[in-house]
Structure formats: C-alpha cells, structure tokens
Short mmCIF file of C-alpha atoms in Angstrom, two decimals:
data_model
loop_
_atom_site.label_atom_id
_atom_site.label_comp_id
_atom_site.label_asym_id
_atom_site.label_seq_id
_atom_site.Cartn_x
_atom_site.Cartn_y
_atom_site.Cartn_z
CA MET A 1 86.82 110.77 117.12
CA LYS A 2 83.63 111.84 114.71
CA PRO A 3 83.21 115.38 115.13
CA SER A 4 79.77 115.34 114.27
CA LYS A 5 79.23 113.02 117.22
CA ILE A 6 79.86 116.06 119.52
CA LYS A 7 77.56 118.34 121.16
CA LYS A 8 77.87 122.02 119.43
CA SER A 9 77.44 123.45 122.98
CA LEU A 10 80.44 121.42 124.18
CA LEU A 11 82.66 122.37 121.53
CA ALA A 12 81.79 126.01 122.18
CA VAL A 13 82.60 125.73 125.90
CA THR A 14 85.83 124.15 125.10
CA ALA A 15 86.88 126.71 122.73
CA ALA A 16 86.05 129.59 125.06
CA SER A 17 88.03 127.88 127.79
CA VAL A 18 91.04 127.37 125.12
CA LEU A 19 91.25 130.94 124.63
CA GLY A 20 90.67 131.93 128.02
CA GLY A 21 93.68 129.89 129.16
CA MET A 22 95.99 131.28 126.35
CA PHE A 23 98.88 133.15 127.48
CA THR A 24 99.66 136.34 125.77
CA HIS A 25 102.07 135.76 123.42
CA VAL A 26 105.00 137.83 123.99
CA MET A 27 107.31 137.83 121.04
CA ALA A 28 110.60 136.50 122.45
CA THR A 29 112.26 135.93 119.39
CA THR A 30 112.35 137.27 115.63
CA PRO A 31 110.75 135.46 112.51
CA GLU A 32 114.26 134.58 111.28
CA ASP A 33 115.12 133.19 114.89
CA ASP A 34 111.88 131.05 114.45
CA LEU A 35 112.85 129.82 111.14
CA GLN A 36 116.26 128.96 112.34
CA ASN A 37 115.08 127.06 115.55
CA PHE A 38 112.46 125.33 113.62
CA ARG A 39 114.71 123.96 111.23
CA GLU A 40 117.44 122.84 113.62
CA TYR A 41 114.83 121.09 115.60
CA PHE A 42 113.88 118.81 112.86
CA TYR A 43 117.76 118.48 111.59
CA LYS A 44 118.26 117.04 115.07
CA LYS A 45 115.30 114.92 115.12
CA PHE A 46 116.03 113.29 111.88
CA PRO A 47 119.83 113.62 111.35
CA GLY A 48 121.02 113.30 107.51
CA VAL A 49 117.47 114.41 106.26
CA PRO A 50 118.35 117.16 103.90
CA LEU A 51 116.17 120.22 104.09
CA ASN A 52 114.44 119.58 100.73
CA GLU A 53 113.11 116.09 101.73
CA TYR A 54 110.77 117.58 104.20
CA GLY A 55 108.80 118.98 101.50
CA ASN A 56 107.86 114.97 100.85
CA GLY A 57 106.01 115.09 104.24
CA VAL A 58 106.13 111.30 106.10
CA TYR A 59 107.91 110.14 103.13
CA GLY A 60 110.69 112.25 103.35
CA ILE A 61 111.35 110.60 106.65
CA ASP A 62 110.10 107.11 106.52
CA GLN A 63 111.63 104.82 104.12
CA ALA A 64 108.88 102.14 103.94
CA SER A 65 105.87 104.00 103.07
CA ARG A 66 108.06 106.07 100.76
CA GLN A 67 108.27 103.11 98.09
CA THR A 68 104.59 102.96 97.94
CA TRP A 69 104.15 106.42 97.46
CA GLU A 70 106.96 106.61 94.78
CA ALA A 71 104.78 103.91 92.72
CA ILE A 72 101.70 106.06 93.14
CA GLU A 73 103.38 109.14 91.97
CA GLU A 74 104.08 107.38 88.71
CA PHE A 75 100.77 107.44 87.72
CA PRO A 76 99.63 110.55 89.80
CA PRO A 77 95.96 110.68 90.93
CA TYR A 78 95.94 114.36 90.44
CA GLU A 79 96.85 114.31 86.65
CA ILE A 80 93.47 114.75 85.55
CA ASP A 81 92.84 117.63 87.95
CA LEU A 82 96.14 119.30 86.65
CA GLU A 83 94.90 119.21 82.98
CA LYS A 84 91.81 120.57 84.19
CA GLY A 85 93.52 123.16 85.96
CA GLU A 86 95.47 124.32 82.93
CA GLU A 87 92.51 124.52 80.76
CA LEU A 88 90.64 126.54 83.19
CA PHE A 89 93.51 128.72 83.80
CA ASN A 90 93.86 129.29 80.11
CA THR A 91 90.17 129.82 79.16
CA PRO A 92 89.01 133.57 79.08
CA PHE A 93 86.58 134.92 81.36
CA ALA A 94 83.25 136.52 79.78
CA ASN A 95 85.23 139.95 79.19
CA GLY A 96 88.27 138.14 77.41
CA LYS A 97 90.51 138.46 80.33
CA THR A 98 92.25 135.51 81.68
CA TYR A 99 93.67 134.81 85.06
CA ALA A 100 97.32 135.46 83.56
CA SER A 101 96.22 139.16 83.71
CA CYS A 102 95.92 139.12 87.72
CA PHE A 103 99.36 137.82 88.34
CA LYS A 104 102.89 138.44 88.10
CA ASN A 105 104.81 136.72 85.17
CA GLY A 106 101.33 135.77 83.80
CA GLY A 107 101.06 133.54 87.10
CA ILE A 108 103.45 131.06 85.63
CA GLY A 109 106.31 129.88 88.04
CA ILE A 110 104.95 132.14 91.05
CA ARG A 111 103.57 129.68 93.86
CA GLN A 112 106.56 130.26 95.91
CA ASN A 113 105.52 133.78 96.75
CA PHE A 114 102.25 132.55 98.49
CA PRO A 115 100.96 133.80 100.79
CA PHE A 116 102.09 137.46 101.08
CA TYR A 117 101.49 140.21 102.95
CA SER A 118 99.65 143.06 100.46
CA LYS A 119 100.60 146.51 101.88
CA GLU A 120 97.79 148.10 99.63
CA HIS A 121 95.01 145.92 101.28
CA LYS A 122 96.54 145.58 104.80
CA GLN A 123 96.35 142.08 105.00
CA VAL A 124 97.70 138.62 103.77
CA LYS A 125 96.55 137.10 100.69
CA THR A 126 96.85 133.34 99.57
CA LEU A 127 96.95 132.18 96.35
CA GLU A 128 93.51 130.61 96.38
CA GLN A 129 92.22 134.23 97.46
CA VAL A 130 94.03 135.86 94.54
CA ILE A 131 92.34 133.55 92.13
CA ASN A 132 89.04 134.27 93.37
CA GLU A 133 89.59 138.13 93.24
CA CYS A 134 90.80 137.77 89.76
CA ARG A 135 87.31 136.30 88.87
CA THR A 136 85.27 138.78 90.73
CA LYS A 137 87.34 141.34 89.40
CA ASN A 138 86.57 140.09 85.78
CA GLY A 139 82.88 139.60 86.62
CA GLU A 140 82.88 136.02 87.28
CA LYS A 141 81.53 134.48 90.30
CA ALA A 142 84.06 133.33 93.01
CA LEU A 143 84.62 129.42 93.18
CA GLY A 144 84.21 127.58 96.46
CA TRP A 145 87.34 127.50 98.64
CA LYS A 146 88.33 124.04 99.33
CA LYS A 147 88.26 121.85 96.48
CA GLY A 148 87.10 121.71 92.66
CA ASP A 149 87.97 124.20 90.21
CA ILE A 150 90.02 126.59 92.73
CA ALA A 151 92.04 123.62 93.61
CA ALA A 152 92.77 122.45 90.25
CA ILE A 153 93.64 125.74 89.00
CA SER A 154 96.03 126.33 92.20
CA ALA A 155 97.49 122.85 91.49
CA TYR A 156 98.44 123.99 87.89
CA MET A 157 100.04 127.21 89.09
CA ALA A 158 101.87 125.07 91.70
CA TYR A 159 103.05 122.64 88.96
CA THR A 160 104.44 125.41 86.77
CA SER A 161 106.26 126.40 89.98
CA ARG A 162 107.83 123.07 90.74
CA GLY A 163 111.60 123.61 91.47
CA LYS A 164 111.38 126.85 92.83
CA ALA A 165 111.96 127.29 96.52
CA MET A 166 109.66 128.67 98.68
CA LEU A 167 110.11 132.63 99.29
CA ILE A 168 108.04 134.21 101.73
CA LYS A 169 109.32 137.53 102.51
CA THR A 170 110.18 137.81 106.23
CA PRO A 171 107.69 139.81 108.29
CA THR A 172 109.21 143.06 109.40
CA THR A 173 106.43 145.78 109.62
CA THR A 174 104.00 145.78 112.81
CA ASP A 175 101.18 144.72 110.75
CA GLU A 176 103.14 141.83 109.14
CA ILE A 177 104.31 140.76 112.44
CA ASN A 178 100.73 140.82 113.67
CA TRP A 179 99.45 138.60 111.15
CA TYR A 180 102.60 136.23 111.62
CA GLU A 181 102.14 136.12 115.56
CA ARG A 182 98.36 135.18 114.95
CA GLY A 183 99.39 132.19 112.82
CA ARG A 184 102.29 131.13 115.22
CA LYS A 185 99.97 131.33 118.14
CA HIS A 186 97.39 129.02 116.16
CA PHE A 187 100.27 126.63 115.60
CA TYR A 188 101.32 126.34 119.27
CA ALA A 189 98.19 126.96 121.04
CA LYS A 190 96.33 123.72 122.55
CA ARG A 191 92.60 123.76 121.31
CA GLY A 192 89.46 121.51 121.17
CA GLN A 193 88.28 118.94 123.60
CA LEU A 194 91.36 116.69 123.01
CA ASN A 195 93.52 119.83 124.01
CA MET A 196 95.94 119.51 121.55
CA SER A 197 98.14 121.98 119.33
CA CYS A 198 99.62 121.58 115.82
CA ALA A 199 102.94 121.47 117.35
CA ASN A 200 102.00 118.58 119.57
CA CYS A 201 101.48 116.36 116.64
CA HIS A 202 103.70 117.92 113.82
CA GLU A 203 106.80 118.92 115.76
CA ASP A 204 106.80 117.17 119.24
CA ASN A 205 105.87 113.96 117.88
CA ALA A 206 106.80 114.19 114.14
CA GLY A 207 108.15 110.53 112.90
CA ASN A 208 105.96 108.79 115.78
CA TYR A 209 102.97 106.69 115.10
CA ILE A 210 99.39 108.04 116.27
CA ARG A 211 97.49 104.73 115.75
CA ALA A 212 98.69 103.28 112.24
CA ASP A 213 99.66 107.02 111.10
CA ILE A 214 102.99 108.29 111.29
CA LEU A 215 102.95 111.97 111.95
CA SER A 216 104.59 114.32 109.26
CA PRO A 217 106.88 117.16 110.34
CA ALA A 218 105.57 120.72 109.99
CA LEU A 219 108.73 121.73 108.25
CA GLY A 220 107.88 121.29 104.47
CA HIS A 221 104.37 120.95 105.00
CA VAL A 222 103.15 123.49 102.29
CA SER A 223 105.25 122.85 99.54
CA HIS A 224 103.08 120.25 97.68
CA PHE A 225 99.46 121.85 98.08
CA PRO A 226 97.16 121.56 96.96
CA VAL A 227 97.28 117.75 97.64
CA TYR A 228 95.31 114.86 96.39
CA ARG A 229 94.32 112.73 99.43
CA ALA A 230 93.07 109.10 99.01
CA LYS A 231 90.64 109.53 101.93
CA TRP A 232 89.20 112.64 99.98
CA GLY A 233 89.36 110.95 96.79
CA SER A 234 90.05 114.54 95.46
CA LEU A 235 92.37 117.55 95.36
CA GLY A 236 91.68 119.84 98.57
CA THR A 237 93.46 122.98 99.40
CA MET A 238 95.60 123.89 102.57
CA HIS A 239 92.69 125.44 104.37
CA ARG A 240 90.54 121.96 103.77
CA ARG A 241 93.32 120.35 105.58
CA TYR A 242 93.43 122.79 108.42
CA GLY A 243 89.83 122.35 109.01
CA GLY A 244 90.13 118.52 109.05
CA CYS A 245 93.14 118.75 111.46
CA ASN A 246 91.00 121.17 113.88
CA LYS A 247 88.42 118.76 113.80
CA GLN A 248 90.33 115.78 114.60
CA VAL A 249 91.10 117.51 118.30
CA ARG A 250 87.20 118.26 118.33
CA ALA A 251 87.87 121.92 117.83
CA LEU A 252 85.55 124.09 115.70
CA PRO A 253 87.21 124.53 112.53
CA PHE A 254 87.66 128.30 111.17
CA PRO A 255 85.69 128.80 107.73
CA ALA A 256 88.51 128.55 104.76
CA GLN A 257 90.04 131.87 103.79
CA SER A 258 89.30 133.22 107.48
CA ASP A 259 91.67 135.41 108.81
CA GLU A 260 92.66 132.86 111.36
CA TYR A 261 93.64 130.41 108.56
CA LYS A 262 95.46 132.95 106.34
CA ALA A 263 97.58 134.05 109.38
CA LEU A 264 98.24 130.17 110.14
CA GLU A 265 99.52 129.68 106.29
CA TYR A 266 101.28 132.82 106.33
CA PHE A 267 103.42 131.59 109.55
CA HIS A 268 103.44 127.78 108.40
CA SER A 269 104.77 128.79 104.62
CA TYR A 270 107.21 131.14 106.25
CA MET A 271 108.66 128.28 108.45
CA SER A 272 109.00 126.35 105.02
CA ASN A 273 111.09 128.69 103.17
CA GLY A 274 113.93 127.47 101.23
CA ILE A 275 112.11 124.24 100.23
CA GLU A 276 111.06 123.79 96.66
CA VAL A 277 107.70 123.59 95.44
CA ASN A 278 106.52 119.94 94.29
CA GLY A 279 102.87 120.62 94.37
CA PRO A 280 100.32 119.18 93.78
CA GLY A 281 101.02 116.01 95.77
CA SER A 282 99.85 112.86 96.75
CA ARG A 283 98.74 111.57 100.17
CA LYS A 284 97.08 108.80 101.91
CA MET B 1 112.55 98.15 108.34
CA ARG B 2 110.58 100.47 110.51
CA ARG B 3 107.62 98.35 110.76
CA PHE B 4 109.77 95.10 111.80
CA THR B 5 111.33 97.08 114.58
CA ARG B 6 107.95 98.17 115.60
CA ILE B 7 106.41 94.82 115.76
CA VAL B 8 109.38 93.37 117.69
CA SER B 9 109.12 95.98 120.48
CA THR B 10 105.63 95.44 120.66
CA THR B 11 105.92 91.81 121.31
CA SER B 12 108.41 92.25 124.00
CA ILE B 13 106.17 94.63 126.03
CA ILE B 14 103.57 92.17 125.73
CA ALA B 15 106.03 89.57 127.23
CA VAL B 16 106.63 92.00 130.11
CA ALA B 17 103.12 92.32 130.66
CA ILE B 18 102.18 88.73 130.78
CA THR B 19 105.20 88.15 133.44
CA GLY B 20 103.74 90.71 135.86
CA LEU B 21 100.25 89.34 135.52
CA GLY B 22 100.36 86.98 138.33
CA LEU B 23 101.20 89.82 140.77
CA ALA B 24 98.59 92.19 139.52
CA SER B 25 95.68 89.79 139.61
CA THR B 26 96.29 89.12 143.20
CA ALA B 27 96.31 92.85 144.10
CA VAL B 28 93.13 93.27 142.08
CA SER B 29 91.23 90.78 144.28
CA ALA B 30 92.96 92.07 147.36
CA ALA B 31 91.37 95.40 146.69
CA GLY B 32 88.03 93.72 146.06
CA THR B 33 87.68 94.98 142.47
CA SER B 34 85.31 92.83 140.30
CA LYS B 35 86.66 91.43 137.12
CA SER B 36 83.84 93.16 135.26
CA ASP B 37 84.95 96.45 136.09
CA ILE B 38 88.19 95.90 134.71
CA GLU B 39 86.69 94.66 131.69
CA LYS B 40 84.39 97.65 131.28
CA GLY B 41 87.55 99.84 131.83
CA GLN B 42 89.47 98.12 129.05
CA GLU B 43 86.46 98.54 126.72
CA ILE B 44 86.38 102.44 127.40
CA ALA B 45 90.16 102.63 127.17
CA PHE B 46 90.17 100.77 123.67
CA SER B 47 87.16 102.62 122.28
CA ARG B 48 88.12 105.22 119.75
CA LYS B 49 85.48 107.28 120.49
CA LYS B 50 86.15 107.22 124.43
CA GLY B 51 89.66 106.62 125.68
CA ASN B 52 91.08 105.69 122.44
CA CYS B 53 94.55 105.08 124.56
CA LEU B 54 96.01 102.89 121.93
CA ALA B 55 96.31 106.08 119.54
CA CYS B 56 99.35 106.66 121.92
CA HIS B 57 100.23 103.87 124.23
CA SER B 58 100.84 100.30 123.68
CA ILE B 59 98.24 98.12 125.96
CA LYS B 60 98.33 94.45 126.60
CA GLY B 61 95.56 93.23 124.66
CA GLY B 62 95.37 96.12 122.28
CA LYS B 63 95.95 96.08 118.45
CA LEU B 64 97.84 98.86 116.17
CA PRO B 65 99.20 100.90 119.33
CA GLY B 66 100.59 104.35 118.54
CA ASN B 67 104.32 104.85 119.88
CA ILE B 68 103.71 108.46 121.19
CA ALA B 69 103.57 107.54 124.62
CA PRO B 70 105.02 105.20 127.02
CA PRO B 71 103.82 101.69 126.97
CA LEU B 72 101.28 101.10 129.95
CA VAL B 73 103.03 98.37 131.79
CA ALA B 74 104.05 97.62 135.43
CA MET B 75 101.65 100.33 136.61
CA GLN B 76 101.64 99.48 140.18
CA GLN B 77 105.45 99.93 140.39
CA ARG B 78 105.15 103.42 138.48
CA PHE B 79 101.78 104.39 140.36
CA PRO B 80 101.82 102.98 143.79
CA ASP B 81 99.21 105.53 144.44
CA LYS B 82 96.21 104.91 142.69
CA ALA B 83 94.78 108.57 143.11
CA LYS B 84 97.97 109.64 141.06
CA LEU B 85 97.12 107.29 138.22
CA ARG B 86 93.35 108.68 138.38
CA LEU B 87 94.83 112.33 138.34
CA GLN B 88 97.00 111.59 135.34
CA ILE B 89 94.05 110.32 133.32
CA PHE B 90 91.87 112.87 134.61
CA ASP B 91 94.23 115.92 133.84
CA SER B 92 97.58 115.15 132.29
CA THR B 93 98.38 118.76 132.24
CA VAL B 94 98.78 118.79 135.81
CA ALA B 95 102.09 116.83 135.63
CA ASN B 96 103.25 118.21 131.95
CA PRO B 97 101.23 121.35 130.75
CA ASN B 98 102.43 120.49 127.06
CA SER B 99 101.45 116.97 127.43
CA ILE B 100 99.56 115.60 124.14
CA MET B 101 97.65 113.29 126.37
CA PRO B 102 93.93 114.68 126.59
CA PRO B 103 92.84 115.80 129.63
CA PHE B 104 90.14 113.19 129.94
CA GLY B 105 88.17 114.35 133.12
CA ARG B 106 88.75 118.22 133.07
CA HIS B 107 87.42 118.32 129.24
CA LYS B 108 84.70 116.10 130.02
CA ILE B 109 85.94 113.66 127.38
CA ILE B 110 84.67 110.70 129.35
CA SER B 111 82.46 110.70 132.71
CA ASP B 112 84.00 110.50 136.18
CA LYS B 113 82.73 106.90 136.40
CA GLU B 114 84.14 106.02 133.48
CA ILE B 115 87.67 107.37 134.49
CA ASP B 116 87.37 105.26 137.87
CA LEU B 117 87.14 102.11 135.25
CA VAL B 118 89.65 102.97 133.28
CA THR B 119 91.79 103.45 136.37
CA GLU B 120 90.87 100.11 137.64
CA PHE B 121 91.97 98.50 134.33
CA ILE B 122 95.19 100.30 133.86
CA TYR B 123 96.43 100.03 137.27
CA GLN B 124 96.28 96.16 137.37
CA LEU B 125 98.45 96.07 133.93
#
C-alpha cells in the first residue's frame, strides 16, 4: 500500500486511463438536490443519528470507538497548537497590521463561510489561502500549506467559530457551478491503480470496516478541520488529508491548494452545510 | 458491542469454511493442483502489498478482516466455473462497474501468474 513503492510511470498510466475513461458529467441535479440526497442517504444508512453528530466522523456512528475518543478530547492533543495559533493570529506583521485586517469580523467566528467563491478573483478561496494572501499582501512570506503555523492559525479560527453551522452559499452562477461540479466529479470518479472513488469508501461503505478501520461518512467530514491525527503526530489541513486519501488508492496526489482540491473542498463543504463547526478535532 | 458482534460472525464463517474443507481438498487433488500453488496463492491474497483481500473480505486463516465485501466461502458453489472466478479477480468492474474491489489484472496490481495462484487458493475455499 506504500505509494513510494510504486513506479511513477505506472501511476501516470493509471491516472491517464482514469481520466480517459471518465464520463462527462452532465448535471442532472442541482446542488440543492445533491445536498438533500446526500443527507438522506446517510439518514437512511444510520437511522437515528442526528445531522450534527456527523461532525464527529466515525465517532458519530460508532459507540465503541467514541468512548476512547471522548477520553482523548478531555486533554486534547491540539491544545498547544491552538494556543500557538491564537498567538500567531494576534501578532502584528512587520508593517503593524494583523490577520484580523484581512477578514470579516476581524476573523473571529467565520470558519463556517469557507471555502467561498470570490466574484472578484473568479475562483474558490479556502481559509488557508486567504491566510496566506493576507501575509503576502502585508509583505510577509507565505507559509507551507499542509501543517505547522498555517494549521495552527486555521485551528484557532475554527475554534472561535465552534457552534456555528457550516454555511457555504449555494452555487448558482455558471462559474460557481463549474467549480462545484469539478469537486463533485473528483469525489465520485474512480482513480488510482486501486480504482476507488472517495464515494466508494466514504459513502457506499461508510460504517464498514476496511481492515481494522471504520470508514467515516463524508457527511460532516469538514467540520473539524484542521485535525490533529495521532498518525501524523501533528495538526494537518484538509488538503493534507486529501493527499493521503489519494495516495492510499495509489493515485498521484494533487498539490495542496491546487484548483482540484479547492474545488473538492468546495463541494465537500457544501455537502456538510448545517453541521456545526467543531474544529480542531482529533483523530486516530 | 459492535466488536463483539463482529467476532461472533467471523467465527461462524470459519466454522462454515471448515465444514466445507473436506469437499474442497478432494476437488483440488482431482484437478491436480499442487498444494504449494494454493499456499503461494494464499500468501499473495493475504499480503498487504499484493492482494490485500483481507482489507474487505474475511477468508479462512486470515486475521483482522474488513467487512466491506462478502466472506469468501463455499466458492465452488458460487463459482462453479473457475474462469468466472478468475475474471472477478482480474477485473471486478465487469460484473459491477462501481465495485470498490480493485481490478487486479486490468490495472496490473498483481501479475497474471499471481492471479492464477490467487484463483487456485480462492477456488478451494
């Protein structure tokens, strides 16, 4: 399963064949319909699990592992990062400005609105992207995308938004729909040498065991990011996770903050509308 | 709770498999397949880097199976035609285009020879 063991050339061939074999996605449903169907699929699969519980990943659907997790959350492994994130957030740049100047409401309690489509820049923008844009605009160097300071700042901003329901504006314009459809396509397309889609694992088989791991439902996936993973031993952003899940099926991962992953996050987050932000979270 | 149910169901699968064993081994020797091919097939099927079939299927003799897919038992009843069984392993998407099962042959995850060996192993389960 180690991606490093696979020859690059083989990966490239597989990636090409996946693209070639992909059907063109005709939009048969609206984003609102998708959202409705997505929720109902999981409601049927896990009767009695309320919408907000999906924000807890596997622990929302599995009582046994939930107890261990609740014990861990009593002394959360992300606490130090959270403090660091707050400090970074409030430390002025060399020019005297702070992150607060780049966000609505001074950056407090706004996590639920990301990612969003920027009319001005004609693209989807993620929280991490705007954090780095804020830095470069103010003469600072951009941070690495997947872990470290950016994850700490993002974690603090999520923390100040806990309890606010995810609120991604429904895509309506042609460009918004195009971004959304690109993300949706990524989610449902089979990829990699192992030929699996995100949906194969996190929709079709949510709640099932793959070896000794229970697969989490994709509904609610975004609410607790960035996440502290025991396996990483640190905080990581959503795009770090996307890369990992692409590699698991022996597909070439896309770069963090590539349009492909931004589109995926846009779709993925819209599907979780209505679920309260509870980030940062901790996972295995 | 859930863990417990799972252990119980795995055990009952093993019980079924053991009952079927006598039958299977006769068929195998009748077909003239050497035991070591079956052992080689098992090794490939269980290896995480090769078949990793246990990620999804429970199989007699394998530990910590997933439960995504049907347990591989009584295979000769389900696949009297060995070629059909081989095809399922070679390219699962022929029978089900959305199958989560990797197309082991079509995507060259394991070699043709390895697929033959895995087929021999699975066929006698």
